[in-house]
Amino acid sequence: MPIKSYIAHPTEGRRNELIMKLKEFSSCNITPATNQEIVIVVTDTFSNEEDLALHEKLINLPELKHLTLVSGFSDEEIIN
Amino acid sequence: MQQVDRRVFVKKMAISAAVLAAVSMFPGIIFAEEQEQNIPKGDLEWKKAPCRFCGVGCGLLIGISKNKAVAVKGDPKSEVNKGLCCVKGYHSVMALYGKDRLTKPLVKKNGIYVETSMKEALDLVASKMKGTIKSHGKDSVAIYGSGQWSIADGYIASKLFKGCIGTNNIEANARLCMASAVTGFMTSFGADEPMGCYEDIDHANAYILWGNNMAEMHPVLFSRMLDQRLKRNAKIVDFATRTTRTSMAADKSILFKPQTDLAVANAICYEIIKNGWMNKNFVAKHCKFNAGKTNIGYGLTDDFKFKDEPKQIDFASYKKFLEDYTPEKVEKYSGVSARDIKYMASIYGDPNKKVVSFWCMGPNQHTRGTWMNNLIYNIHLLTGKISSPGNSPFSLTGQPSACGTAREVGTFTHKLPKGLVTNEKDRAFAAKIWGVPVENIPDKPTHHTVSMFRALDRGEIKFMWIQVTNPMVTMPNLKRYRNGAEKEGRFIVVSDVYPTPTTDVADVILPSAMWIEKTGLFGNSERRTQFWEQMVTPPGEAMDDGMQLLEVAKRLGYGKYFPYSKDKFVEEVYTEYTKHHAGKKHEMAPLEVLKKESGMIWPFVEGKPTKWRFNSKYDPACETEGFHFYGNEDGRATIWQRPYEPAAESPDDEYPFWLNTGRVVEHWHSGSMTRRISVLHKAMPNSYVELNPEEAKKMGIKNKDKVKLTTRRGSIVMLASVNERGIPPKGQVFVPFFDEHFLINEITLDSYCPISNEPDYKKCAVKVEKV
Ligand code: SF4
């Protein structure tokens, strides 16, 4: 059940579309910056497989130029 | 913790980590939505306070629940930050709740700190002061305060020491950051503090940043500039000695060699005159030209003394003087190409561009700090770009009340709330309001900060009370001053909220109430005074610094001069204090206004703030139409002839690098508070030495390798930072000073500007070796 946070850089001029798309993923929490184009994305999934699949979907979004992983918390860290 | 809670908690941590990572990648970035989302649910009472973590003075709303501060958001009503706040502001309330808060007074007995009651500790402080004065005279006791003192704290300290005890031994750490700004203002305009306000940002077409890493030090103002760039295509030029996040976000980054900003500023003036960009009418009507002494020294010895001797000169002599500063001549030693100098001059010179210059520690912590301030004013005066919306030479402050307390209350050896101790009329005026005999106030200043710590070392000062500051981290050439404080026969009292290297040298440690645990007032960089009321109870016996002083005043027999009530003393002190500044030139807003509003700019005349001083369109104190620089008797501002002179210590064969020190966005000054905020501490856990990547490679130094830095004062070993946050050019290294585990000031130099007496933390010579 990993939790991960990323900085998402939208494709130029597509910030709002990216936000809309990300909102469609139930396992994504998003926090757009107020005065920059970037968006913070926190993913909360049930398994490593689901996490991988979600990551795959995210990086294939045409509205997303680049996704930088910032932190990752494993099951163990969450339980302890 | 239940697993569900834990999940929520971990998610919050993940967001925080990403926010901090974004902050380190994108200068000036703000996450208003995240701040909103993180506000705990339930009944919170929201109260306003200025942020205490920098001189920008953002208005914050603090969420209080059950006598605890649990949330922060930017105050949308604040004209300073319009609802935004940076990472430090957002996490600020966590600084109240560090595990090792000082809650009980501690007295050193046989080398061990023993808990005692506040009453006993204050009795001891008073009796030690009395005894020291009796045996060694009034000038053997001293107080060293802060630009984080609230207005009431500083006022009580000044009245007690100058007006009651009768010594001018009062200084504040603002001497270390703002003194050159003050002497710059006083010598150019005869009146302290910026003429404009932050609204200048909304009108300017260009911002020139002089040695000022605003993305990290004034993040909210920087984000306001970025916003204007987006909306109006305003340009940012970063003129600095190293590449920082500010440089990376600027439209143009221009690097200069340390100390040569003096020459570049003169070269800009040369270009302005040469190209016919001078506003002749403005200069003829509103300016005069002065020259001062040259080869003025560096204050390196205890007996150093300096007094400038200004002489009026004519425009022709000034023009002739500038011939030594053609862009082509200056490029040879400044490292700035003639083209870039001309580019900067052309921005200032363009009659269709409004220009704001911002600066802070770069030009101030400079052995020619007063000169640097004068030179930036010269540029604005020659072009007439001053005192009108968007045209502003804007000296920023580092501390939340460097202006409001240190400068306006006058907590310096030579100052009174209004005027100088050397002026008979000013002494009489202060004594009348204080209700003390005028003879009490000595007519000579004693020690500026460096001199005060030297006097402590020599034993002339035997008792020192330190409040709201951490000099055992921040004094340059620190070892000498720490040894001095620890010598036999010295008695040191420290009022603080956490243990620090300064409390380590104390004989008595008094726990202080912090920020919103007390009622207070701060004054920010744009002359805005802000009031807040106590919101939560201080822990244990922690007590307001001002109240500690009042209690000691009573014990010293001066109670009658402080007839304030226990609960409302801050408000009563403020009302008394405003009498010193009555009149159109400095009228302060009354308390009723400050309680309602998110601060108010002075002069506050007939119910309105004066946003641009010295311009009759905005400033009712002007006695003539147009511009009137009424701080100077003749109503004219001074354009100063100030040459380039080298630094006190420059790199040589033995010590081949420049050592520059400064701050980082995550930490507040010496880190004593922000290092207790876990998310900030984790984001920036330790200090480091930034190296130029090419030079690091040549020396075989990689990121996180151990590096030994050696100056003529000693050595320090720390971790290397290569190609991370900032990038110094070849021949320079940079070290932040927030980390008490790496006391970089043990090896800095205590040279200072002979006019302002402010030390230069930006330049000394250092050797760099891989360990
Ligand atoms: S910019 Fe300064 S005053 Fe504003 S929130 Fe940040 S630290 Fe506080």
Coordinates of N, CA, C and O in Angstrom, one line a residue, chain B residues 118-119 122 152-153 156 513 517-520 534 537-538 540-548 550-552 554-555 559 562-573:
Chain B
M118 N 11.3 32.4 38.6 CA 11.5 33.6 37.9 C 11.8 34.8 38.8 O 12.7 35.6 38.6
K119 N 11.1 34.7 39.9 CA 11.3 35.8 40.9 C 12.8 35.9 41.4 O 13.4 36.9 41.3
L122 N 15.2 36.9 38.5 CA 15.1 38.4 38.2 C 15.8 39.2 39.4 O 16.4 40.2 39.2
A152 N 7.7 47.3 22.0 CA 7.6 47.6 23.4 C 8.9 47.1 24.1 O 9.5 47.8 24.9
D153 N 9.4 46.0 23.7 CA 10.6 45.4 24.3 C 11.8 46.4 24.2 O 12.5 46.8 25.1
I156 N 11.3 49.8 26.1 CA 11.6 49.6 27.6 C 13.1 49.5 27.8 O 13.6 50.2 28.7
A513 N 8.8 34.4 26.6 CA 7.6 34.1 25.8 C 7.9 34.5 24.3 O 8.6 35.4 24.1
E517 N 2.8 34.3 21.9 CA 2.6 34.0 23.3 C 2.6 35.3 24.1 O 2.5 35.3 25.3
K518 N 2.8 36.5 23.4 CA 2.8 37.8 24.0 C 2.1 38.7 23.1 O 1.9 38.4 21.9
T519 N 1.7 39.9 23.6 CA 1.2 41.0 22.7 C 2.4 41.7 22.2 O 3.3 41.9 22.9
G520 N 2.3 42.2 20.9 CA 3.5 42.9 20.4 C 3.2 43.7 19.2 O 2.1 43.7 18.6
Q534 N -1.8 38.7 22.3 CA -1.4 37.4 22.8 C -2.5 36.4 22.4 O -3.7 36.7 22.6
T537 N -0.9 30.8 25.8 CA -0.1 31.1 27.0 C 1.3 30.6 26.8 O 1.5 29.5 26.3
P538 N 2.3 31.3 27.3 CA 3.7 30.8 27.2 C 3.9 29.6 28.1 O 3.2 29.5 29.1
G540 N 5.4 27.1 30.9 CA 6.1 27.2 32.2 C 6.1 28.6 32.7 O 5.1 29.3 32.7
E541 N 7.3 29.0 33.1 CA 7.5 30.4 33.6 C 8.0 31.4 32.5 O 8.4 32.5 32.9
A542 N 7.9 31.0 31.3 CA 8.4 31.9 30.2 C 7.7 33.2 30.3 O 6.5 33.2 30.5
M543 N 8.4 34.3 30.1 CA 7.9 35.6 30.3 C 8.3 36.5 29.2 O 9.4 36.4 28.6
D544 N 7.4 37.4 28.8 CA 7.7 38.5 27.8 C 9.0 39.2 28.1 O 9.2 39.6 29.3
D545 N 9.8 39.4 27.1 CA 11.1 40.0 27.3 C 10.9 41.4 27.9 O 11.7 41.9 28.8
G546 N 9.9 42.1 27.4 CA 9.6 43.5 27.9 C 9.3 43.4 29.4 O 9.7 44.3 30.2
M547 N 8.5 42.4 29.8 CA 8.1 42.3 31.2 C 9.3 42.0 32.0 O 9.4 42.5 33.2
Q548 N 10.2 41.1 31.5 CA 11.4 40.8 32.3 C 12.2 42.1 32.6 O 12.6 42.4 33.7
L550 N 10.9 45.2 32.7 CA 10.1 46.0 33.6 C 10.3 45.5 35.0 O 10.5 46.3 36.0
E551 N 10.4 44.2 35.2 CA 10.6 43.6 36.6 C 11.9 44.0 37.1 O 12.1 44.3 38.3
V552 N 12.9 44.0 36.3 CA 14.3 44.3 36.7 C 14.3 45.9 37.0 O 14.9 46.3 38.0
K554 N 12.0 47.7 38.1 CA 11.4 47.9 39.4 C 12.4 47.6 40.5 O 12.5 48.4 41.4
R555 N 13.0 46.5 40.4 CA 14.0 46.1 41.4 C 15.2 47.0 41.5 O 15.8 47.1 42.5
G559 N 10.9 51.9 39.1 CA 9.5 51.6 38.8 C 8.6 52.8 38.5 O 7.8 52.7 37.6
F562 N 8.1 53.6 34.9 CA 7.4 52.6 34.1 C 6.0 52.3 34.7 O 5.7 51.2 35.1
P563 N 5.1 53.3 34.6 CA 3.9 53.2 35.4 C 2.8 52.4 34.6 O 1.7 52.9 34.5
Y564 N 3.2 51.3 34.0 CA 2.2 50.6 33.1 C 1.5 49.5 33.8 O 2.0 49.0 34.8
S565 N 0.3 49.2 33.3 CA -0.4 48.1 34.0 C 0.2 46.7 33.5 O 0.7 46.7 32.4
K566 N 0.0 45.7 34.3 CA 0.6 44.4 33.9 C 0.0 43.8 32.6 O 0.7 43.3 31.8
D567 N -1.3 44.0 32.5 CA -2.0 43.3 31.4 C -1.9 44.1 30.1 O -2.0 43.5 29.0
K568 N -1.8 45.4 30.2 CA -1.9 46.3 29.0 C -0.6 47.0 28.7 O -0.6 48.0 28.0
F569 N 0.5 46.6 29.3 CA 1.7 47.4 29.2 C 2.2 47.6 27.8 O 2.7 48.7 27.5
V570 N 2.0 46.6 26.9 CA 2.5 46.8 25.6 C 1.7 47.9 24.9 O 2.3 48.8 24.2
E571 N 0.4 48.0 25.1 CA -0.4 49.0 24.5 C 0.0 50.4 25.1 O 0.1 51.4 24.4
E572 N 0.2 50.4 26.4 CA 0.5 51.7 27.0 C 1.9 52.2 26.6 O 2.1 53.4 26.3
V573 N 2.8 51.3 26.5 CA 4.1 51.6 26.0 C 4.0 52.2 24.6 O 4.6 53.2 24.3

